[in-house]
Amino acid sequence: MKCHDIEKTPITPADRKIALVGHPNVGKSAIFQKLTGRHVVISNYPGTTIEITYGTSKALNNTQIIDTPGLLTFPPQTDDERATEKVLLHESLDAIVQVGDAKNIRRTLMLTIQLVEMGKPFLLALNMKDEADARGVKIDVDLLSKYLSVPIISTIATHGGGIDELVDGLSVLNNNNFKLNYPNQIERVIAEICKRIPASELSPRSLALLFLAIDRDTEDWVKGTIDEDTYRDLAILRENLQVAFVESLSETIHKTRLEYVDHIVSMVLKDTGEGRTGWSHTLGRLSTHPVWGIPILLLVLGALYYFVGVFGAGTLVNYLETKVFGEIVNPKVLDFIVSLHAPAFITEFFIGKYGLWTMGVTYALVLIFPIVTTFFIAYGIMEDSGYLPRLAALSNNIFKLLGLNGRAILPMVLGLGCVTMATLTTRVLETKRDKLLVTLLLALAIPCSAQLGVVMGMLASISLSATIIWSMVVLVVFIFIGWLSALLVPGERSMLLIELPPLRMPLIANITTKTLARLEWYLKEVVPLFLLGTTVMFLLDKVGILPWLIKAGEPLVVGWLGLPADASAAFLMGFFRRDFGATGLFVMKTQGLLNPLQVVVAMVTITLFIPCIASIFMIAKERGVKTTIGMVLFIFPLAFFIAGILNRVLIFSGWMI
Amino acid sequence: MDQMITCPMCSTRFDAKEHPSCGNCPIESNCAQTCCPKCGFIVINPAQSKIVQLLSTIAEYFQGWFLRINQGAGPHEKTDIIPNGEIVPLTEIRPGQKAWFIRFLDGLPEKRVEHLRAFGLHPDQEILVIQQTPITVVQIDHTEIALERNISKRVQVKTEGV
C-alpha cells in the first residue's frame, strides 16, 4: 500500500541508519527480525544497561537498523525510554520508522506526531493489522497518509504481510513537512528558542517543545551545548510562558496534539470495532482472574524454575561437567598443558586450583552457559507470549511491603534457579531504585538451586524443626531487610501500571534470533570478566591472601559461629561455587564434625552469605563496582552476625543439645 | 424456596405448600414428607427439612461470594448500583461497567500521569472496567492495562447515566 507518487531512486543509498521506535508490545522486534534476519548484535547502549539491538538489512543495501526499547511518550520516564531518546538524540539517523498498533490508532498517532515533529524522514508501519481486522477496526490508511503527509504501510509482521511494501517504502525516504500549530503564545516562544539552540540531529522545533515540556535529557543536552546566559534566557522564556497558562505546558501541548489526533481519527477511522473472542481473549482473562489466575501463575513459575533451575542448572550442567568436559575435553587439555613442561607457575595459572582453564573457562562454559541458554530461551518465551505483565499484575500486592511492585516477581523466582541470571533480569524493573533493592535481596536472601538441594537435604536429614528454623530465619531476614532498605534507599516506590497485551503464540524464529544474539553478548561481554576474575583470584592465592583469609576467618567461624575451623574453607569455597561450599559442609557432617545445631547455623550462613563470584560479576556489570563493593561490605558482616546470633539463641534455648 | 414438586411415580406436578394430601393422613403435617395427591407416593420435600435449609443458606452465601469474586469485585465494593452520572474514583466502578475519565487527583507521580495519558486516558475517554481484584484492570479502546489501587483510587471518572 504505497501512499506517495514520488520518483523512486532505483537503488537504496548505502551506509544508512534507521531507528525503529514505538510503543511496547506493538511488534517492533518482529518487524526488526523480518528486516534484518539473523544478522543482529545486542549490546548495551553506552552508559546504560539497556539492550539495544543493531542489525543490517540486506534487502535495503546494508542499511543499519536500530531496534529501540518501547517508549510510551516523550518526555521519557523510565531507563528504557531514556535509552530510546538517547538513540534519537545522538545517532545520526537517516530516518525514523514508527511501528504502531493498528487497532489502537489514537494512541499510535499521539506518538506519531511527536516523532514526525523531529524532522527526519519518517514512515509509519501500522502493524498487527490482523488483530485490528479481527476486531472489526477499519482505517482509511491512504487518507491518513495524506493528512499526515508521511508514508504509512499496513503490516502483519508475524506472517510477513506488508513487509515487501515496507522495504519498498524504506528504500525511498523523503523529508517530511509536517507541522502542527500550537497556541500562538507557544509558537512565539518556540520561534525564540529555535533561534538560540544549535543544530542537532533533531529539529529545533521538536527540541523546543521537549524543552518546554521539561524533559530532563533535553534539558541536560541544552545546558551542555549553549552558554549560561543563553540558557538563562530560555529558562525565563519558559517560565513566563507557563504563567500564561493554567495547566502545565506539557499538558497544553498534549491537549493540542490530542485535538488534532481526534480530528484526524474521526475522518479516517471507519469502524471502531468491538471486543474480542477466542482462546487468546479467554486465556488472557483467566490469567489475571483473582481465583483462576493463581493456578496458572503457579504452573508458569513452576515450569520456569524447573526449566532454568533444575534442567539448566542441574541436568545440563551435570552433563557438561561430567560427560563432555570431565571425560573428553579436560583430559586432553590437561595432557596438553602438562606436555608443555612450562614452569610450575604457568602450569598452575592454567590448570591449578584457580586456573584459567579449570576455573575461568569451566565456569563460563560449563556452569553458567547452560543456565544462561535455558534462561534466555525461557525469558524470550515469557516476553513474546505477553504473560510477563500478567505475572507482575497478579503478584503486585505481595511486593508492596517491600517497597517494590509486581515486576519484581520475575527476578525473585528466577533467583531460586540462578541468582546470577536473576540479577540480569532486574532490567524488567523501571527505576534504578527498584533494580538496586531487588539485586540486594537476590544477593542476600535468595538461595539458588545449586545450594538449595544440598541445604534442604542436610536440614531434612536432621529434623523438620531444622528446616523450619532455617526457612524462618531466611524469610524474616528477607522481609525485614527488604522493608528496611525500601525505607532507607531514596526514591519513591513505583506504583504498578502496566499494559496487558493480548496473549500471543511466541514465534520460534524470533526467540531463536533473540537467544542467539543474547548468547553472543554473553560470550563477548561476560566471559572475559570471568577470565579476568580468575586471574585475580589466582594472583591473590599465590600472594597468600586467600589462605590468609581462611586463617583469619577461623576465629570468627569458631568463636562466633560455633563451627569447626574447617568450615571457614568451606565458606570460601562457597564463594566460588555455591554447591561445592554446601557439599563441603555436607562432608563435614557425614564425618561427624558437625552436630545438628552447627548444621543449621552453617546452612543459614551459607544461604545469607555473599553470592557466588559469578553473581558478583553480574552485579558489578549491572549496578557498578562501587555498589557491588557496598553490597558485599553490607552482606558479609550481616550474614555472620545473624548466624552468630542464631547460634547463641539455639544454644540458649537448648535446641537439640 | 419454591415448593413445586414433580412426583417421580406418576409425574404429577403439585404445590407442596398446599399440603394437598395431609388432611387425610394420620401423621400430622409437620413430617418431612409430602404425599403425591394422585398416587399417594411419598415424596421427600426438601423445603421442609431443616438441614437442607441450613445447607442451602450456606450454599447461597458461597454462591454470592464466588459470583462476586468471579466478577472481580473487590472486598470494599458495594454490589448495589451507583446512582447515575456521579463522579467517583475508578475503584468504585464494578467489573463490566463503563465509565468516562474526568481527571487525576493529587498524589500521582508525574510519570504515571504521563503514562496514563499515553495509554489514552483523556477527558471523556470511555473506560471499561474488567476487574478490581487483585488489581484494577481496564480496557481503553483496544488496550488493556493493569493499575494498582494506589493509582486507580486517584483516577476520577463519571459513571453511566444521564
XYZ file of C-alpha atoms in Angstrom, chain A residues 72-75 77-78 81 103-104 106-107 135 137 250-251 254 258 272-274 276 285 288-292 390 393-394 396-397 400 430-431 492-500, chain B residues 65-66 69-72 107-112 114-123 125 128 130-131 133-135 137 139-151 154:
88
model
C 5.103 5.313 25.692
C 5.598 9.008 25.205
C 8.058 11.849 25.436
C 9.424 13.017 27.863
C 10.075 8.362 32.305
C 11.969 5.103 32.654
C 12.564 5.142 27.447
C -6.072 -1.358 16.443
C -5.120 1.483 18.774
C -5.357 7.185 18.527
C -2.587 6.237 20.932
C -11.873 -6.744 15.985
C -11.347 -1.895 13.280
C 3.287 19.777 28.946
C -0.469 19.370 29.350
C -0.564 17.387 24.871
C -4.939 15.364 21.141
C -14.040 1.373 15.986
C -14.571 -2.369 16.218
C -15.840 -4.411 19.100
C -12.532 -9.831 21.354
C -8.946 -13.022 31.188
C -5.403 -12.304 35.742
C -8.516 -13.737 37.363
C -8.386 -13.500 41.156
C -9.144 -17.197 41.511
C -8.114 -18.925 38.292
C 0.135 -10.612 33.900
C -0.139 -7.773 37.902
C -1.081 -10.823 39.963
C 1.822 -6.904 42.836
C 0.194 -6.938 46.241
C 4.081 -3.550 48.232
C 11.661 0.519 35.740
C 13.861 2.524 38.045
C 9.557 6.685 45.597
C 8.027 3.300 45.214
C 6.981 2.656 41.620
C 3.250 2.076 41.585
C 2.393 -0.633 39.140
C 0.951 0.493 35.828
C 1.451 -1.990 33.066
C -0.111 -2.873 29.740
C -1.599 -6.338 29.329
C -19.228 -14.758 47.336
C -17.996 -16.751 44.378
C -15.085 -12.844 43.152
C -15.779 -14.103 39.660
C -16.763 -10.656 38.567
C -13.622 -9.344 40.154
C -0.688 12.290 44.690
C 0.047 10.594 41.388
C 3.700 10.741 40.342
C 4.289 12.690 37.154
C 5.498 9.644 35.296
C 2.300 7.722 36.000
C 2.242 10.833 31.586
C 1.961 7.110 31.057
C -1.758 7.039 31.712
C -2.238 9.837 29.221
C -0.137 7.929 26.727
C -2.386 4.906 27.262
C -5.268 7.047 26.194
C -6.717 8.480 29.396
C -8.079 11.741 28.015
C -11.054 13.719 29.309
C -12.460 8.845 27.262
C -14.403 -0.409 30.507
C -12.667 -5.631 33.636
C -11.795 -6.444 37.233
C -9.182 -7.622 42.377
C -6.409 -8.447 42.867
C -5.603 -5.401 40.748
C -7.749 -3.965 35.007
C -9.819 -1.507 28.741
C -9.310 1.756 26.847
C -10.043 1.491 23.142
C -8.325 -1.780 22.355
C -5.694 -1.548 25.052
C -5.873 -3.394 28.366
C -3.921 -2.048 31.312
C -3.481 -3.092 34.913
C -3.224 -0.370 37.566
C -2.758 -0.893 41.266
C -5.267 0.522 43.700
C -2.988 3.375 44.709
C -3.341 4.652 41.177
C -6.760 8.669 42.231
